[in-house]
Structures are given as C-alpha cells and as structure tokens.
RNA sequence: GGGCCUGUAGCUCAGUUGGUUAGAGCAGAGCGCUCAUAACGCUUUGGUCGUAGGUUCGAGUCCUACCGGGCCUACCA
C-alpha cells in the first residue's frame, strides 16, 4: 500500500471559478484521489482557498464588505460548489487560517536564520486616493510606445512592449482612476532563491518522468539570463499574514504582510494541520504526511495545477522548503495542465467569459461536466470547450454507451425474469472471451490512471463500457431466451454484474452516477476488481435490484442552442 | 525580442528510443439486431502527418528555415 498526499492548486478567493480552472487542477486531482482510494491506498487530498493579495482586497471593497468577512463568505461558496462537483477533499482549508499564519511566519524565520532573506529598499507607486501601494498592473496610462490609452504598468496589451509604471504617460490608478499618484520608498524582504539555484537545478534534473510542460518552465527560470532571481516575499497590504520572524516581530517590517505567493503554497502544509484540528487528530497525525523525519518517508506527493502555477511549485516553494533546513516533504510529481478555451476565446474570470462552476451545476449534474472535462483535459496543448462537442460527447459516451447499457440489461431482465438476478446456465466461450477482454482493458485503464494520463484513462474506461454492449450483442439473450432460457439467464446475470463492475470502475470519473447504479443494484460492494471473474459473481442468483431511473438523459439540440446563447456574453 | 508548447483524416485526439500497408472515437456510408435512452453490434469511405529543404538504407518521429495557433517572460494570482 502506498500513501498518497495529493494537493490541487488552491483557487483564488475573488470569485467563482470557471470550468477552465476546474479542469486544470481540482478535478484531475480528485480523479486521482478517488482512484487511489479505490485501489485501497491511504490518501490525504487537500485543497484550500487562496485568500490574500490585492485582488481579494479589491473584490471585497467592490462587494462593500470587510475583507475577512468577504473571504469567509466566498470560502463557503466555493466549498459548496466543490461539494456539488463531488470534489472529495479530505479538507478544504483557508490560506488565512491560524495554522498558515504560524507556519508561514515560522518558515520565514527559519529562512532568515539561514541567511536566505534580505531587505531591499525600492520605489513603488502609491495612490493617495486609494490609500494603497499599487502593483504595476494596477496602474494604467498611455503607452509611450504606441499611444494606447489603457496600457498597464507592466506591459502594454496593445503593442506588447514591456513597461515600467513610470514610463506611462498620464498614469492613473486602475482601481479608482485617480491620478494622485506618487512614488514612495518602501522596504521589502527578498528570498535569496539564487543561493539555492544549484540545488533546485539538480532536483529538477532528477525528475525524468515529469511532464515537459513542468520541467521546461522550471529550467527556463533557472537558466534564463542571470539565472534564478531573488524574489520579493512581502507586500504593503493590510490583508495577509503579518511579517514576523516566527512569533517575534520583524523590525522595520511593521504593517507589512507576506506576499500571497509566499504563503499560498505553505497552505498545502498548514491545511493538513487544519484537517487534523477539524477531525480531532493530533499534530503527529498530519506530520506523518509532511515530515520525512516523522513518518512521511513512504508518502508519494503529487501536485496538480495549471501551467501558470508551475514556477511557484517547481522553484519558489521548494526553495522555501529546502531553505528552511527542516525535513518537509518535497513534491514527487507535478502534473500540470494547459488551458481550456471557451468557444473560440479564453475563459476569463475578470471578464466573466465562459461557463462558471455554479452555472454549470445549475443546468446539468456534475457527472456530465466531470466526464467531458476529464475526457478532454488539456494535457498536451490547450483544448477548447464548445457546446456542440459537449453535447455530442456526453450523449454518446454517457447516455448511449453506458446509460443505455444499464437500461437495456435491467429492463430486459425485468420483463423476462423480474427484478431479481436470475439463476441457471453456465459460462461458454463468449463469457470467457469477455472476461479476458475486460481483464486486458482494466489493466490498460489502471496503467493510465497510475500515470495520470487523464484523457487516455477516459478512453480506456469508455472501451470497458463498450465491451458490455459488444458482449450483449454476441450473447443476444433476447434470442436465446426463446429456446434456451437458462443461457439467457446466465447472460443477464453476468450483465447485471457488469453494471456493478462499471459503477466501481467509473466512480473516479462519475461518482454520483456510480453511486446511483450501486443503489439500484442494491449493493455496496465496491472493492476494486483485481479478479474479473470474481467481480462478476458478486450479485448472486436471487439478489434483488431495481431498474434505475434514466442514468444519463440526453442533451437536446434545443438545450444546446439555448445554452450557447445564454453563455455567449459575459457574466454580471 | 527571448524561451517553451503545439500544428496528424470533416471534428477531438493517439502515435514508445526513427523501422514493415499512419491509428482510435465522433461525424458520413452500408449491413445486421430489436433487449434498450430512434439506443446497440459489424463492415466501411476519409490523411502527400503545416510548408520547404536536410541527415539516414529508412522520418509523422531527428536537424534547419519559414508559416499558423498558444503560453510564459519573474509586482495579477
């Protein structure tokens, strides 16, 4: 048995996430967690909300709420939606938790002790009207290069020229529009990542099986120009984790907080502490997942994230961990994803473009989305959501191949034998061939799941469903019933068992539907089928079941067209 | 500007370290079946593998250039 620590990139607090966010981290992480649990492995699957930073403060201000109240509410909203999608976190934490405050301050102290933190005095734009320092992106003005009047302080969107905020002509705050800006001197802490560059490089080099997407981004940062650059880890904000050295004040850093990207990954660890607290466990219970000196040696740690998160997970966070000199678990495998586009453009949280998680659940059950998103996961390149593709895939795979299989088997049985598993008959060559075929196909499915090849796993699962329809066609119980009802009974008995088998195998992808099938079959026997022959004899003759409601209804052309229009604009 | 990813049948994608006639699903065509959500099964039509060169006995696979799509480029997160 392996112990799997699994984390999903933690979604930002400022709004409800769209399907692109979902498929890039939480959903594949859930697939993997559910699969590993089903295989009998011990799993700790953690996620949280990422609550600090300028956008959170601005979103709260826009909502007219204190930022901590806003975060508390949004956390609950996201938690509820996550439950709706069947995301099986062992704990859904918060980066603003007391555990994360303490651990972030502790690690900063350790890094300071190791001489990996130093102070830098720098100039930054301050907005008097907003009463805050502005990140470069939050300053707008006219581009000195092309004259575009809404260029951002870091880069002009129009001519793509990289800018410094002081380059802008007539700069203004993107928050309030105020032109009452001034440049102020401010001190910040920098993490001396450069000192750990070689260690990080060696570590990355040792990861031969990581996706190219993951390693190439890390390598670029390590070797571009002067190599890995040091990074500011503090900000002049009100909302965040106060800059402290352990539990001691940090002279000169009063009123400042840690940068959100410093504390957010630490929440992966702190979240385990939150999990322990929420479940009446001890520190030792969570440390055995995270401390290699306290039992985490045999843990395999896998992170899931979108490609934009890679530098922080391959470099900054490992630098924090390594630099602390403490025995924290380093990630073993990083699964990164490209982006999902929406109907010819990008999903966009800020622009409200695309389908958002709450909207998705309001029109169809989670399993429809889970299936489509996972079977089209943007693994090798960006992929695209279109309503047409969604309708076609879901109708064909879920309704026709799987759903209809369940329907034809259970209804045939009911009409000929009643809602009871029939007895009699013995396996012939057709059944033995099916078992061989299923054994091969299940091994293929397992192989892809272990490797986190999401699309291939979906294809392999679908092939297992198809095998049922092929078998039924060959065995043709509706024909044999006329002359040899015992054989027809055997075919139906096996097919009913196939439904249970499919429910078990499919649960990582479509947990809700799988549970309904288990319920309809009146069974809770959900052990993974290491032996197909045995797995097809779980439901014995005489076992009662019921014909389930339609497992997956089809999406009509009218619905497709309606949704296409409904979601063509922007939200709000 | 720099780095990386990507371009394979109408669509969505597979194609191990270069090795015999380039694969799958969907869509299309034909046949079969009638238990079923007008579902299922079988057969089958589609590709000069972005373009042009090069290396090689042999390239979708390696090299170069070009064209197209995308991401990142360190103060959004």
XYZ file of C-alpha atoms (C1' of nucleotides) in Angstrom:
649
model
C 0.000 0.000 0.000
C 1.235 3.438 -0.891
C 0.329 6.605 0.931
C -0.664 9.379 -1.436
C -0.538 13.018 -0.488
C -2.428 14.913 -3.177
C -2.928 18.644 -3.479
C -4.770 20.752 -6.005
C -3.648 24.277 -6.751
C -5.661 26.407 -4.388
C -8.290 28.530 -6.130
C -8.203 32.255 -5.591
C -10.879 33.715 -3.388
C -12.053 36.615 -5.536
C -14.858 34.833 -7.322
C -16.421 31.640 -8.519
C -14.070 29.647 -10.706
C -14.807 28.692 -14.293
C -14.559 25.293 -15.913
C -11.028 26.005 -17.091
C -9.856 26.469 -13.513
C -11.674 23.308 -12.512
C -10.184 21.049 -15.165
C -6.680 22.391 -14.591
C -6.295 21.298 -11.015
C -9.157 20.359 -8.721
C -10.905 17.914 -10.998
C -7.929 15.810 -12.137
C -6.649 15.839 -8.561
C -9.999 14.484 -7.435
C -9.904 11.821 -10.133
C -6.511 10.674 -8.913
C -7.505 10.801 -5.246
C -10.662 8.792 -5.828
C -8.769 6.252 -7.894
C -6.049 5.775 -5.293
C -8.620 5.376 -2.540
C -10.480 2.841 -4.665
C -7.260 0.883 -5.035
C -7.073 0.661 -1.276
C -4.300 3.196 -0.799
C -4.249 5.706 2.023
C -4.914 9.175 0.640
C -4.784 12.675 2.037
C -6.317 15.004 -0.526
C -6.077 18.693 0.332
C -7.256 21.914 -1.196
C -7.987 25.380 0.149
C -8.886 28.886 -0.857
C -6.070 31.325 -1.610
C -7.260 34.417 0.183
C -4.578 37.068 0.290
C -3.399 39.743 -2.103
C -4.597 42.890 -3.794
C -7.419 41.335 -5.861
C -9.043 39.933 -2.721
C -8.997 43.355 -1.079
C -10.438 44.986 -4.171
C -13.121 42.338 -4.616
C -14.148 42.795 -1.002
C -14.254 46.557 -1.425
C -16.386 46.155 -4.522
C -18.758 43.926 -2.605
C -18.813 46.528 0.167
C -17.619 44.106 2.817
C -14.683 43.818 5.179
C -12.145 41.628 3.507
C -12.182 38.909 6.163
C -15.966 38.632 6.012
C -15.828 38.580 2.255
C -13.292 35.755 2.308
C -15.277 33.770 4.822
C -18.353 34.021 2.635
C -16.557 33.245 -0.587
C -14.808 30.310 1.019
C -18.170 28.840 1.934
C -19.483 29.497 -1.572
C -16.515 27.736 -3.140
C -16.751 24.873 -0.654
C -20.405 24.373 -1.504
C -19.709 24.324 -5.233
C -16.822 21.925 -4.706
C -19.178 19.582 -2.902
C -21.578 19.968 -5.797
C -18.902 18.749 -8.182
C -18.093 15.835 -5.930
C -14.584 17.052 -5.170
C -13.575 14.698 -2.406
C -11.165 16.842 -0.432
C -10.231 15.429 2.930
C -10.102 19.061 3.912
C -10.857 22.314 2.137
C -8.845 24.829 4.080
C -8.069 28.531 4.007
C -4.752 30.221 3.454
C -5.854 32.756 6.072
C -6.010 30.070 8.765
C -4.152 30.443 12.079
C -2.141 27.369 11.088
C -0.917 29.062 7.941
C -0.129 32.290 9.769
C 2.021 30.413 12.244
C 3.741 28.180 9.722
C 4.435 30.972 7.235
C 5.967 33.121 9.959
C 7.921 30.148 11.242
C 9.360 29.296 7.837
C 10.245 32.928 7.185
C 12.137 32.900 10.460
C 13.996 29.743 9.508
C 14.918 31.256 6.164
C 16.148 34.408 7.870
C 18.249 32.313 10.262
C 19.783 30.605 7.253
C 20.661 33.998 5.783
C 18.298 33.428 2.876
C 16.316 36.598 3.427
C 17.498 40.162 2.993
C 15.975 43.605 2.907
C 15.644 45.687 -0.219
C 14.576 49.267 -0.343
C 12.670 50.050 -3.505
C 10.471 52.636 -5.055
C 6.857 51.903 -5.693
C 3.833 53.783 -6.842
C 1.450 54.877 -4.097
C -2.073 56.064 -4.734
C -3.163 58.704 -2.258
C -6.810 58.427 -3.245
C -6.854 54.666 -2.804
C -4.614 54.778 0.251
C -2.533 51.894 -1.026
C 0.536 50.937 -2.971
C -0.368 49.741 -6.429
C 1.107 46.693 -8.134
C 2.375 47.575 -11.597
C -0.642 46.016 -13.226
C -2.956 48.271 -11.336
C -1.532 51.388 -12.868
C -2.863 52.420 -16.247
C -1.872 55.122 -18.637
C -0.927 55.936 -22.173
C 1.735 53.746 -23.731
C 4.847 55.769 -24.637
C 5.493 53.332 -27.454
C 2.196 53.064 -29.314
C -0.067 55.617 -27.690
C -2.615 53.051 -26.480
C -4.503 54.787 -23.694
C -5.121 51.792 -21.424
C -1.645 50.342 -21.173
C -0.859 48.624 -17.895
C 2.156 49.471 -15.817
C 3.892 46.198 -16.542
C 3.098 45.803 -20.205
C 1.079 47.391 -22.973
C -1.622 44.982 -24.090
C -1.807 46.700 -27.435
C 1.823 46.680 -28.600
C 3.092 44.073 -26.064
C 6.003 46.287 -25.082
C 7.151 45.712 -21.530
C 6.895 48.804 -19.435
C 7.774 50.275 -16.122
C 4.930 52.140 -14.420
C 6.979 55.335 -14.557
C 7.102 55.036 -18.358
C 3.376 55.625 -18.643
C 2.087 58.945 -19.833
C -0.671 60.342 -17.588
C -0.637 57.389 -15.203
C -3.719 56.676 -13.142
C -4.894 54.128 -10.640
C -6.718 51.225 -12.239
C -8.654 50.905 -9.007
C -10.129 54.374 -8.719
C -8.923 56.188 -11.802
C -7.187 58.704 -9.568
C -4.155 60.490 -10.958
C -2.992 61.468 -7.481
C -0.050 59.083 -7.544
C 3.393 59.370 -6.089
C 6.498 57.256 -5.932
C 7.376 56.218 -2.420
C 10.294 54.405 -0.946
C 9.416 51.138 0.775
C 11.344 48.228 2.252
C 10.706 44.605 1.422
C 12.100 41.196 2.220
C 13.606 39.170 -0.589
C 14.081 35.426 -0.655
C 17.595 34.538 -1.753
C 16.458 31.861 -4.217
C 19.647 32.366 -6.175
C 21.610 30.695 -3.391
C 19.529 27.559 -3.847
C 19.642 27.587 -7.612
C 22.043 24.671 -7.998
C 20.177 22.524 -5.523
C 16.925 23.219 -7.308
C 18.503 22.528 -10.670
C 19.834 19.172 -9.523
C 16.493 18.327 -8.021
C 14.598 19.196 -11.220
C 17.122 17.214 -13.261
C 16.346 14.151 -11.192
C 12.693 14.251 -12.254
C 12.862 12.425 -15.549
C 9.199 11.462 -15.615
C 7.724 14.913 -15.123
C 5.698 16.470 -17.931
C 7.852 18.559 -20.269
C 5.487 21.412 -19.611
C 6.561 21.284 -15.974
C 10.327 20.908 -16.318
C 10.783 23.262 -19.250
C 9.194 26.135 -17.376
C 11.388 25.450 -14.347
C 14.501 25.214 -16.490
C 13.731 28.465 -18.207
C 13.558 30.296 -14.907
C 16.686 28.623 -13.622
C 18.825 29.397 -16.642
C 17.365 32.467 -18.274
C 19.699 35.465 -18.228
C 21.464 35.673 -14.898
C 19.741 32.594 -13.607
C 17.183 32.287 -10.848
C 16.376 35.689 -9.467
C 15.627 36.508 -5.879
C 12.069 37.321 -5.170
C 10.221 39.786 -3.006
C 8.133 37.951 -0.438
C 6.439 40.860 1.302
C 3.870 43.460 0.304
C 2.434 46.696 1.638
C -1.084 45.466 2.235
C -3.453 45.257 5.183
C -4.884 41.832 4.494
C -2.463 38.960 4.746
C -0.076 37.260 7.085
C 1.825 39.870 9.118
C 5.552 39.764 8.556
C 7.085 38.144 11.608
C 10.118 36.067 12.390
C 8.452 33.090 13.968
C 6.378 34.648 16.743
C 8.706 37.626 17.099
C 8.251 40.989 15.428
C 10.385 41.790 12.424
C 11.938 45.208 12.991
C 11.282 47.532 10.098
C 8.539 45.319 8.660
C 5.692 46.603 10.779
C 2.408 46.841 8.920
C 3.570 44.665 6.069
C 2.343 41.226 5.089
C 3.852 38.295 3.269
C 3.325 38.107 -0.466
C 0.443 35.842 -1.356
C 2.662 33.576 -3.420
C 4.882 33.027 -0.415
C 2.096 31.936 1.901
C -0.211 30.185 -0.553
C 1.891 27.027 -1.131
C 2.679 26.856 2.574
C -1.052 26.422 2.999
C -0.649 22.970 1.467
C 1.124 22.058 4.682
C -0.940 24.197 7.025
C -4.072 22.684 5.514
C -3.009 19.304 6.842
C -2.915 20.906 10.269
C -6.406 22.304 9.709
C -7.536 18.859 8.658
C -6.137 17.372 11.855
C -7.789 20.003 14.002
C -11.137 19.646 12.246
C -11.092 15.889 12.745
C -9.876 15.712 16.308
C -6.445 14.459 15.326
C -3.039 15.244 16.740
C -0.079 17.066 15.209
C 1.581 13.705 14.713
C -1.345 12.663 12.540
C -0.703 15.348 9.984
C 3.069 15.441 10.360
C 3.292 11.840 9.231
C 2.173 13.165 5.849
C 4.555 16.080 5.702
C 7.634 15.482 7.802
C 10.084 12.956 6.441
C 11.611 12.742 9.922
C 8.209 11.911 11.357
C 6.931 9.147 9.151
C 6.403 10.736 5.735
C 9.232 8.853 4.078
C 6.880 6.485 2.303
C 4.492 9.198 1.166
C 4.185 9.923 -2.531
C 3.244 13.568 -3.013
C 1.540 14.669 -6.219
C 0.545 18.224 -7.078
C -1.976 19.253 -9.732
C -2.014 22.708 -11.296
C -2.421 24.864 -14.383
C 0.725 25.820 -16.237
C 0.716 29.358 -14.867
C 1.396 27.929 -11.413
C 4.453 25.920 -12.348
C 7.286 28.350 -11.429
C 5.985 28.729 -7.908
C 5.674 24.996 -7.382
C 8.945 23.974 -9.012
C 11.099 26.788 -7.633
C 9.766 29.237 -5.022
C 8.002 26.751 -2.788
C 10.775 24.132 -2.956
C 13.239 26.931 -2.197
C 11.218 27.774 0.901
C 11.118 24.122 1.958
C 14.764 23.373 1.253
C 15.957 26.678 2.672
C 14.173 26.063 5.962
C 16.586 23.232 6.680
C 13.712 21.243 8.105
C 12.573 17.852 6.902
C 9.484 18.785 4.972
C 8.286 16.552 2.190
C 9.151 17.761 -1.303
C 6.793 17.099 -4.165
C 7.367 13.851 -6.058
C 5.317 14.555 -9.138
C 3.846 17.704 -10.641
C 1.018 17.232 -13.080
C 0.441 20.454 -14.958
C -2.251 21.336 -17.429
C -2.658 23.714 -20.309
C -5.691 25.927 -20.633
C -9.225 25.157 -21.623
C -10.608 27.721 -24.018
C -14.246 28.632 -24.449
C -15.833 28.740 -27.849
C -13.031 30.475 -29.693
C -11.502 32.507 -26.869
C -10.276 32.275 -23.342
C -12.299 31.650 -20.260
C -11.884 34.734 -18.139
C -12.763 35.268 -14.514
C -12.226 39.000 -14.695
C -14.247 39.385 -17.875
C -16.881 36.858 -16.827
C -16.490 34.928 -20.051
C -17.377 31.256 -20.284
C -19.216 28.855 -18.004
C -18.665 29.126 -14.283
C -18.882 26.290 -11.836
C -22.148 27.371 -10.248
C -23.756 27.946 -13.629
C -22.627 24.545 -14.855
C -24.261 22.809 -11.893
C -27.437 24.781 -12.389
C -28.058 23.262 -15.810
C -26.701 19.709 -15.560
C -25.489 17.264 -12.906
C -21.804 17.302 -12.042
C -21.043 13.989 -13.706
C -21.807 15.360 -17.168
C -19.189 18.068 -16.637
C -16.721 15.788 -14.951
C -16.867 13.354 -17.822
C -16.499 15.900 -20.584
C -13.835 17.940 -18.845
C -11.703 14.971 -17.882
C -12.036 13.192 -21.217
C -10.965 16.440 -22.895
C -8.409 17.573 -20.326
C -5.862 19.985 -21.843
C -2.846 17.762 -21.303
C -0.697 18.170 -24.404
C -1.980 21.536 -25.522
C -4.770 23.974 -24.887
C -8.153 22.490 -25.667
C -11.495 24.011 -26.365
C -14.987 23.743 -24.974
C -17.801 24.036 -27.467
C -21.440 23.274 -26.765
C -21.631 21.115 -29.837
C -18.730 18.949 -28.769
C -20.044 18.793 -25.233
C -23.463 17.631 -26.373
C -22.088 15.052 -28.769
C -19.576 13.579 -26.349
C -21.853 13.417 -23.378
C -24.806 11.990 -25.286
C -22.723 9.368 -26.993
C -20.495 8.267 -24.133
C -22.722 8.620 -21.112
C -26.251 8.230 -22.453
C -25.768 5.823 -25.357
C -22.809 3.695 -24.373
C -23.077 3.477 -20.583
C -26.579 4.633 -19.699
C -28.296 2.661 -22.398
C -26.357 -0.459 -21.493
C -27.727 -0.281 -17.973
C -31.165 0.368 -19.328
C -31.273 -2.489 -21.814
C -29.957 -5.026 -19.331
C -32.174 -4.112 -16.419
C -35.314 -3.721 -18.485
C -34.794 -6.971 -20.343
C -34.294 -8.761 -17.048
C -37.392 -7.205 -15.545
C -39.545 -8.284 -18.470
C -38.271 -11.866 -18.584
C -37.146 -12.706 -15.064
C -38.382 -9.899 -12.829
C -36.248 -7.556 -10.754
C -34.153 -10.363 -9.362
C -30.833 -11.723 -10.566
C -31.838 -14.890 -12.460
C -30.287 -18.282 -11.848
C -29.150 -21.095 -14.109
C -26.840 -21.553 -17.089
C -23.074 -21.700 -17.295
C -20.376 -19.663 -18.947
C -19.449 -20.550 -22.514
C -16.637 -19.299 -24.735
C -18.303 -15.911 -25.214
C -18.183 -15.240 -21.494
C -14.587 -16.420 -21.150
C -13.568 -14.185 -24.033
C -15.338 -11.266 -22.380
C -13.502 -11.855 -19.121
C -10.177 -11.967 -20.958
C -11.041 -8.824 -22.820
C -12.145 -6.993 -19.684
C -9.044 -8.064 -17.810
C -6.840 -6.585 -20.519
C -8.872 -3.412 -20.745
C -8.980 -2.880 -16.992
C -5.205 -3.256 -16.815
C -4.871 -0.617 -19.510
C -7.221 1.645 -17.566
C -5.231 1.153 -14.377
C -1.974 1.872 -16.172
C -3.235 5.168 -17.488
C -4.708 6.161 -14.149
C -1.458 5.415 -12.328
C 0.363 7.558 -14.880
C -2.264 10.303 -14.541
C -2.896 10.183 -18.271
C -6.351 11.638 -17.908
C -7.629 11.503 -21.468
C -6.268 8.048 -22.045
C -7.873 6.869 -18.835
C -11.226 8.170 -20.047
C -10.804 6.406 -23.374
C -9.865 3.181 -21.641
C -12.887 3.392 -19.364
C -15.151 4.007 -22.302
C -13.698 0.964 -24.055
C -14.681 -1.080 -20.999
C -18.255 0.183 -21.288
C -18.311 -0.649 -24.990
C -17.235 -4.208 -24.232
C -20.549 -4.701 -22.432
C -22.572 -3.737 -25.456
C -20.451 -5.949 -27.689
C -20.972 -8.849 -25.358
C -24.694 -8.360 -25.187
C -24.902 -8.254 -28.960
C -22.953 -11.518 -29.244
C -24.806 -13.295 -26.484
C -28.195 -11.968 -27.676
C -30.250 -13.132 -24.689
C -33.438 -11.924 -26.394
C -32.839 -14.689 -28.940
C -31.528 -17.436 -26.669
C -34.397 -16.836 -24.276
C -36.801 -18.350 -26.780
C -35.044 -21.702 -26.950
C -32.618 -21.752 -24.030
C -33.811 -19.583 -21.159
C -31.078 -20.871 -18.823
C -28.381 -19.453 -21.058
C -30.291 -16.201 -21.350
C -30.488 -16.125 -17.554
C -26.721 -16.582 -17.318
C -26.148 -13.776 -19.807
C -28.417 -11.449 -17.900
C -26.865 -12.370 -14.568
C -23.422 -11.593 -15.908
C -24.643 -8.358 -17.454
C -26.220 -7.204 -14.206
C -22.883 -7.863 -12.561
C -21.249 -5.819 -15.279
C -23.340 -2.866 -14.188
C -21.943 -3.125 -10.679
C -18.456 -3.562 -12.067
C -18.886 -0.463 -14.228
C -20.109 1.516 -11.250
C -16.943 0.630 -9.328
C -14.574 1.316 -12.204
C -16.304 4.548 -13.218
C -16.600 6.081 -9.768
C -13.448 8.231 -10.063
C -14.922 9.916 -13.138
C -18.636 9.939 -12.395
C -19.068 9.336 -8.663
C -22.711 10.334 -8.368
C -23.931 8.178 -11.218
C -21.814 5.313 -9.961
C -23.449 5.560 -6.573
C -26.929 5.555 -8.139
C -26.052 2.418 -10.036
C -24.787 0.768 -6.874
C -28.009 1.784 -5.145
C -30.135 0.416 -7.977
C -28.225 -2.852 -7.836
C -28.815 -2.898 -4.064
C -25.165 -3.382 -3.296
C -22.367 -1.556 -1.549
C -19.691 -3.986 -2.647
C -17.233 -1.537 -4.168
C -13.885 -3.320 -3.926
C -11.674 -2.815 -6.946
C -11.910 -5.796 -9.328
C -8.470 -7.349 -9.128
C -10.081 -10.529 -10.382
C -12.690 -10.010 -13.072
C -14.210 -13.477 -12.774
C -14.864 -12.964 -9.091
C -16.089 -9.434 -9.623
C -18.767 -10.752 -11.991
C -20.164 -13.095 -9.344
C -20.843 -10.574 -6.625
C -24.547 -10.307 -7.358
C -25.839 -13.846 -6.871
C -28.954 -15.504 -8.193
C -31.957 -14.315 -6.279
C -30.410 -10.934 -5.427
C -32.986 -8.219 -5.868
C -32.366 -4.999 -7.707
C -34.417 -2.269 -9.264
C -34.465 -0.801 -12.728
C -32.791 2.578 -12.256
C -34.166 5.838 -13.482
C -32.517 7.061 -16.647
C -28.875 7.244 -15.615
C -27.912 9.911 -18.129
C -30.502 11.737 -20.133
C -29.518 13.253 -23.423
C -28.864 16.894 -24.060
C -31.319 18.075 -26.693
C -30.469 20.306 -29.617
C -32.771 22.936 -28.154
C -30.919 22.935 -24.862
C -27.598 23.119 -26.618
C -28.710 26.111 -28.649
C -30.261 27.780 -25.631
C -27.112 27.414 -23.540
C -24.937 28.501 -26.383
C -26.816 31.784 -26.465
C -27.206 32.091 -22.716
C -23.467 31.766 -22.129
C -22.286 33.703 -25.147
C -21.953 37.020 -23.395
C -20.315 37.846 -20.140
C -21.415 37.278 -16.621
C -22.923 40.063 -14.498
C 12.804 40.476 -28.513
C 13.726 35.670 -25.717
C 12.054 30.714 -24.010
C 8.745 26.736 -24.287
C 4.488 24.037 -26.164
C 1.650 22.935 -30.478
C 0.117 22.081 -35.940
C -1.569 14.105 -37.922
C -8.478 12.000 -41.513
C -14.624 16.932 -41.666
C -14.170 17.204 -35.742
C -11.495 15.736 -30.967
C -7.122 13.290 -30.354
C -3.210 8.526 -30.111
C 1.227 7.649 -32.450
C 7.062 4.285 -27.337
C 14.141 5.019 -28.002
C 13.341 6.967 -36.342
C 11.746 0.604 -38.840
C 7.183 -3.178 -42.471
C 0.470 -1.222 -45.777
C -0.160 6.104 -40.262
C -4.374 4.503 -35.609
C -8.970 5.450 -32.210
C -13.640 7.877 -31.061
C -17.285 11.086 -33.271
C -19.455 12.600 -37.896
C -20.534 10.135 -43.183
C -21.851 5.327 -45.986
C -23.604 0.152 -45.958
C -25.327 -4.181 -43.351
C -27.247 -6.567 -39.028
C -30.167 -6.678 -34.417
C -34.731 -5.354 -31.990
C -33.406 -6.171 -25.255
C -32.684 -0.717 -24.841
C -32.399 6.360 -23.733
C -34.553 6.146 -32.620
C -30.237 3.042 -28.493
C -26.506 -1.347 -29.742
C -23.174 -4.509 -32.991
C -20.385 -5.415 -37.552
C -18.164 -3.524 -42.029
C -16.528 0.715 -44.488
C -15.162 5.785 -47.117
C -11.763 9.902 -45.487
C -4.904 11.798 -44.251
C 1.195 13.640 -49.990
C 1.272 13.634 -40.909
C 1.596 22.878 -41.528
C 5.344 24.275 -45.789
C 10.318 23.815 -47.946
C 14.908 21.691 -47.527
C 18.452 18.283 -44.981
C 20.513 13.728 -42.251
C 19.544 8.319 -42.967
C 19.162 2.021 -46.064
C 14.647 4.075 -43.818
C 11.359 10.168 -40.738
C 4.821 11.732 -38.529
C 9.221 10.699 -35.317
C 15.935 13.776 -35.808
C 18.196 18.788 -37.869
C 17.482 23.809 -40.311
C 14.378 27.663 -42.147
C 9.658 29.519 -42.777
C 4.119 29.825 -41.847
C -0.051 29.289 -38.292
C -2.101 28.623 -33.009
C -0.933 29.121 -27.708
C 1.536 30.012 -23.055
C 5.327 32.258 -20.119
C 8.752 36.331 -19.659
C 9.604 36.950 -12.546
C 4.958 43.342 -8.906
C -2.200 39.627 -11.290
C -2.677 35.330 -8.885
